[in-house]
mmCIF file of C-alpha atoms and ligand atoms in Angstrom:
data_model
loop_
_atom_site.group_PDB
_atom_site.id
_atom_site.type_symbol
_atom_site.label_atom_id
_atom_site.label_comp_id
_atom_site.label_asym_id
_atom_site.label_seq_id
_atom_site.Cartn_x
_atom_site.Cartn_y
_atom_site.Cartn_z
ATOM 1 C CA MET A 1 -6.844 20.122 -53.859
ATOM 2 C CA ARG A 2 -9.102 22.489 -51.939
ATOM 3 C CA THR A 3 -12.264 21.103 -50.358
ATOM 4 C CA ASP A 4 -14.109 24.355 -49.655
ATOM 5 C CA ARG A 5 -15.375 25.201 -53.137
ATOM 6 C CA THR A 6 -18.024 23.870 -55.477
ATOM 7 C CA PHE A 7 -19.417 24.924 -58.832
ATOM 8 C CA THR A 8 -23.107 25.368 -59.672
ATOM 9 C CA MET A 9 -25.349 26.339 -62.571
ATOM 10 C CA LEU A 10 -28.951 27.467 -62.216
ATOM 11 C CA LYS A 11 -30.112 25.707 -65.367
ATOM 12 C CA PRO A 12 -32.220 27.295 -68.167
ATOM 13 C CA ASP A 13 -35.555 26.131 -66.663
ATOM 14 C CA SER A 14 -34.780 27.949 -63.385
ATOM 15 C CA VAL A 15 -33.926 31.172 -65.226
ATOM 16 C CA GLU A 16 -37.012 30.890 -67.506
ATOM 17 C CA LYS A 17 -39.348 30.414 -64.539
ATOM 18 C CA GLY A 18 -37.951 33.329 -62.524
ATOM 19 C CA TYR A 19 -36.460 31.164 -59.771
ATOM 20 C CA ILE A 20 -33.015 32.819 -59.633
ATOM 21 C CA GLY A 21 -33.808 34.860 -56.521
ATOM 22 C CA ALA A 22 -35.485 32.028 -54.623
ATOM 23 C CA ILE A 23 -32.671 29.581 -55.344
ATOM 24 C CA LEU A 24 -29.936 32.069 -54.400
ATOM 25 C CA GLU A 25 -31.818 32.679 -51.150
ATOM 26 C CA LYS A 26 -31.584 28.943 -50.321
ATOM 27 C CA ILE A 27 -27.889 28.894 -51.223
ATOM 28 C CA ASN A 28 -27.183 31.892 -48.965
ATOM 29 C CA ALA A 29 -29.297 30.493 -46.130
ATOM 30 C CA ALA A 30 -27.281 27.254 -46.277
ATOM 31 C CA GLY A 31 -24.102 29.208 -45.574
ATOM 32 C CA PHE A 32 -22.429 29.281 -48.989
ATOM 33 C CA LYS A 33 -20.417 32.370 -49.933
ATOM 34 C CA ILE A 34 -20.619 33.423 -53.593
ATOM 35 C CA VAL A 35 -17.051 33.695 -54.905
ATOM 36 C CA ALA A 36 -17.918 34.145 -58.615
ATOM 37 C CA MET A 37 -21.204 34.517 -60.511
ATOM 38 C CA LYS A 38 -22.560 35.369 -63.974
ATOM 39 C CA LEU A 39 -25.568 35.105 -66.285
ATOM 40 C CA THR A 40 -24.293 33.361 -69.405
ATOM 41 C CA GLN A 41 -25.417 30.993 -72.139
ATOM 42 C CA MET A 42 -23.583 27.820 -73.111
ATOM 43 C CA THR A 43 -22.959 27.101 -76.775
ATOM 44 C CA ARG A 44 -23.490 23.564 -78.121
ATOM 45 C CA ARG A 45 -19.744 23.091 -78.010
ATOM 46 C CA ASP A 46 -19.602 24.223 -74.374
ATOM 47 C CA ALA A 47 -22.410 21.888 -73.269
ATOM 48 C CA MET A 48 -21.017 18.903 -75.180
ATOM 49 C CA LYS A 49 -17.653 19.458 -73.496
ATOM 50 C CA PHE A 50 -19.090 20.150 -70.031
ATOM 51 C CA TYR A 51 -21.158 16.929 -70.103
ATOM 52 C CA GLU A 52 -18.602 14.859 -72.041
ATOM 53 C CA VAL A 53 -18.652 12.096 -69.383
ATOM 54 C CA HIS A 54 -22.273 11.417 -70.381
ATOM 55 C CA LYS A 55 -21.687 11.309 -74.163
ATOM 56 C CA GLU A 56 -22.573 7.608 -74.479
ATOM 57 C CA ARG A 57 -25.758 7.971 -72.404
ATOM 58 C CA PRO A 58 -29.156 7.997 -74.160
ATOM 59 C CA PHE A 59 -30.061 11.398 -72.677
ATOM 60 C CA TYR A 60 -26.907 13.213 -73.898
ATOM 61 C CA GLY A 61 -28.531 14.858 -76.946
ATOM 62 C CA GLU A 62 -31.526 16.124 -74.978
ATOM 63 C CA LEU A 63 -29.247 17.305 -72.179
ATOM 64 C CA VAL A 64 -27.198 19.407 -74.618
ATOM 65 C CA GLU A 65 -30.414 20.885 -76.146
ATOM 66 C CA TYR A 66 -31.787 21.732 -72.704
ATOM 67 C CA MET A 67 -28.610 23.277 -71.338
ATOM 68 C CA THR A 68 -28.141 25.525 -74.390
ATOM 69 C CA ARG A 69 -31.717 26.736 -74.896
ATOM 70 C CA GLY A 70 -31.359 29.841 -72.730
ATOM 71 C CA PRO A 71 -29.160 31.565 -70.193
ATOM 72 C CA ILE A 72 -27.901 29.962 -67.010
ATOM 73 C CA VAL A 73 -26.465 31.429 -63.822
ATOM 74 C CA ALA A 74 -22.989 29.984 -63.256
ATOM 75 C CA ALA A 75 -21.350 30.382 -59.853
ATOM 76 C CA ILE A 76 -18.491 29.252 -57.655
ATOM 77 C CA LEU A 77 -19.480 28.789 -54.016
ATOM 78 C CA GLU A 78 -17.345 28.559 -50.897
ATOM 79 C CA LYS A 79 -18.077 26.739 -47.654
ATOM 80 C CA GLU A 80 -16.392 24.039 -45.576
ATOM 81 C CA ASN A 81 -17.165 20.609 -47.144
ATOM 82 C CA ALA A 82 -18.684 22.466 -50.115
ATOM 83 C CA VAL A 83 -19.194 19.641 -52.636
ATOM 84 C CA ALA A 84 -21.010 17.205 -50.335
ATOM 85 C CA ASP A 85 -23.017 19.867 -48.501
ATOM 86 C CA PHE A 86 -24.167 21.414 -51.781
ATOM 87 C CA ARG A 87 -25.223 18.018 -53.199
ATOM 88 C CA THR A 88 -27.316 17.577 -50.030
ATOM 89 C CA LEU A 89 -28.865 21.034 -50.512
ATOM 90 C CA ILE A 90 -29.841 20.380 -54.160
ATOM 91 C CA GLY A 91 -31.165 16.837 -53.636
ATOM 92 C CA ALA A 92 -31.313 13.772 -55.885
ATOM 93 C CA THR A 93 -30.963 14.064 -59.682
ATOM 94 C CA ASN A 94 -34.585 12.955 -60.052
ATOM 95 C CA PRO A 95 -36.820 15.459 -58.205
ATOM 96 C CA ALA A 96 -39.306 12.669 -57.521
ATOM 97 C CA GLU A 97 -36.597 11.102 -55.330
ATOM 98 C CA ALA A 98 -35.286 14.371 -53.858
ATOM 99 C CA ALA A 99 -35.705 15.003 -50.121
ATOM 100 C CA GLU A 100 -38.261 17.544 -48.876
ATOM 101 C CA GLY A 101 -36.929 21.088 -48.820
ATOM 102 C CA THR A 102 -34.140 20.466 -51.335
ATOM 103 C CA ILE A 103 -33.775 22.807 -54.314
ATOM 104 C CA ARG A 104 -34.637 20.073 -56.819
ATOM 105 C CA LYS A 105 -37.688 18.995 -54.795
ATOM 106 C CA LEU A 106 -38.901 22.605 -54.746
ATOM 107 C CA TYR A 107 -37.960 23.805 -58.237
ATOM 108 C CA ALA A 108 -37.166 20.920 -60.626
ATOM 109 C CA THR A 109 -39.644 19.557 -63.163
ATOM 110 C CA SER A 110 -38.168 16.160 -64.075
ATOM 111 C CA ILE A 111 -34.950 14.127 -64.040
ATOM 112 C CA GLY A 112 -33.947 15.954 -67.232
ATOM 113 C CA GLU A 113 -35.050 19.478 -66.329
ATOM 114 C CA ASN A 114 -33.812 19.457 -62.785
ATOM 115 C CA ALA A 115 -33.211 23.141 -62.060
ATOM 116 C CA ILE A 116 -29.616 23.112 -60.833
ATOM 117 C CA HIS A 117 -26.153 21.578 -61.185
ATOM 118 C CA GLY A 118 -23.711 20.775 -58.392
ATOM 119 C CA SER A 119 -20.195 19.377 -58.853
ATOM 120 C CA ASP A 120 -19.749 15.762 -57.740
ATOM 121 C CA SER A 121 -16.119 15.967 -56.487
ATOM 122 C CA ASP A 122 -13.427 18.464 -55.517
ATOM 123 C CA VAL A 123 -11.541 17.687 -58.733
ATOM 124 C CA ASN A 124 -14.615 18.325 -60.893
ATOM 125 C CA ALA A 125 -15.468 21.473 -58.920
ATOM 126 C CA ALA A 126 -12.068 22.889 -59.880
ATOM 127 C CA ILE A 127 -12.380 21.782 -63.530
ATOM 128 C CA GLU A 128 -15.948 23.107 -63.892
ATOM 129 C CA GLY A 129 -15.189 26.407 -62.159
ATOM 130 C CA ALA A 130 -12.198 26.976 -64.447
ATOM 131 C CA PHE A 131 -14.365 26.096 -67.481
ATOM 132 C CA HIS A 132 -16.673 29.067 -66.759
ATOM 133 C CA PHE A 133 -14.503 31.621 -64.947
ATOM 134 C CA ALA A 134 -11.120 33.277 -65.389
ATOM 135 C CA GLY A 135 -9.049 33.767 -62.241
ATOM 136 C CA ARG A 136 -9.786 37.516 -62.207
ATOM 137 C CA GLU A 137 -13.547 36.801 -61.970
ATOM 138 C CA LEU A 138 -13.157 35.140 -58.521
ATOM 139 C CA PHE A 139 -13.552 37.283 -55.413
HETATM 140 N N1 UDP B 1 -29.977 13.549 -66.800
HETATM 141 C C1 UDP B 1 -31.044 13.151 -67.604
HETATM 142 N N2 UDP B 1 -31.506 11.850 -67.509
HETATM 143 C C2 UDP B 1 -30.940 10.959 -66.656
HETATM 144 C C3 UDP B 1 -29.864 11.362 -65.841
HETATM 145 C C4 UDP B 1 -29.408 12.659 -65.949
HETATM 146 O O1 UDP B 1 -31.556 13.937 -68.397
HETATM 147 O O2 UDP B 1 -31.397 9.804 -66.598
HETATM 148 C C5 UDP B 1 -29.472 14.931 -66.902
HETATM 149 C C6 UDP B 1 -29.874 15.790 -65.706
HETATM 150 O O3 UDP B 1 -30.071 17.131 -66.160
HETATM 151 C C7 UDP B 1 -28.651 15.677 -64.817
HETATM 152 C C8 UDP B 1 -27.530 15.698 -65.860
HETATM 153 O O4 UDP B 1 -28.042 14.915 -66.941
HETATM 154 O O5 UDP B 1 -28.557 16.745 -63.898
HETATM 155 C C9 UDP B 1 -26.219 15.100 -65.399
HETATM 156 O O6 UDP B 1 -26.460 13.806 -64.874
HETATM 157 P P1 UDP B 1 -25.785 13.318 -63.517
HETATM 158 O O7 UDP B 1 -26.001 11.865 -63.411
HETATM 159 O O8 UDP B 1 -24.376 13.836 -63.460
HETATM 160 O O9 UDP B 1 -26.697 14.026 -62.402
HETATM 161 P P2 UDP B 1 -26.365 15.202 -61.368
HETATM 162 O O10 UDP B 1 -24.931 15.093 -60.999
HETATM 163 O O11 UDP B 1 -26.690 16.500 -62.081
HETATM 164 O O12 UDP B 1 -27.292 14.960 -60.210
HETATM 165 MG MG1 MG B 2 -23.234 14.977 -62.178
#
């Protein structure tokens, strides 16, 4: 299992508010190389599958609504220690608890609408990347 890749989505709120450029700037500045990227929109089926681990949680329905309401930017990023370093860069799930300077502190609205996704393990990074990209879309 490789440890130098993670998967991210700039969530619909980030795209709606025009934050794509600013967030990509932070990602570049932190030393991540963009290996794959696209503007895309998840269907209900996609979002339900992507967030299947949360299906028993009370916020699952709202999460699916939120993630499907508009386009996202999906990307695979490469850097040494990618998963952990990217989680540090994005900050805590709840922006109120996110460290100063993190992407969620700067751009998220609430624990639900929190601007950006980052994989939580190398295994999930591989699964999530393969969910959104075919092999020929990686560079
Ligand atoms: N979420 C929510 N309410 C919660 C926890 C999570 O709406 O109490 C949403 C939020 O968009 C979060 C996503 O569900 O990013 C997935 O939750 P997870 O615990 O995996 O947080 P993450 O890994 O994104 O920090
Ligand atoms: Mg998570």
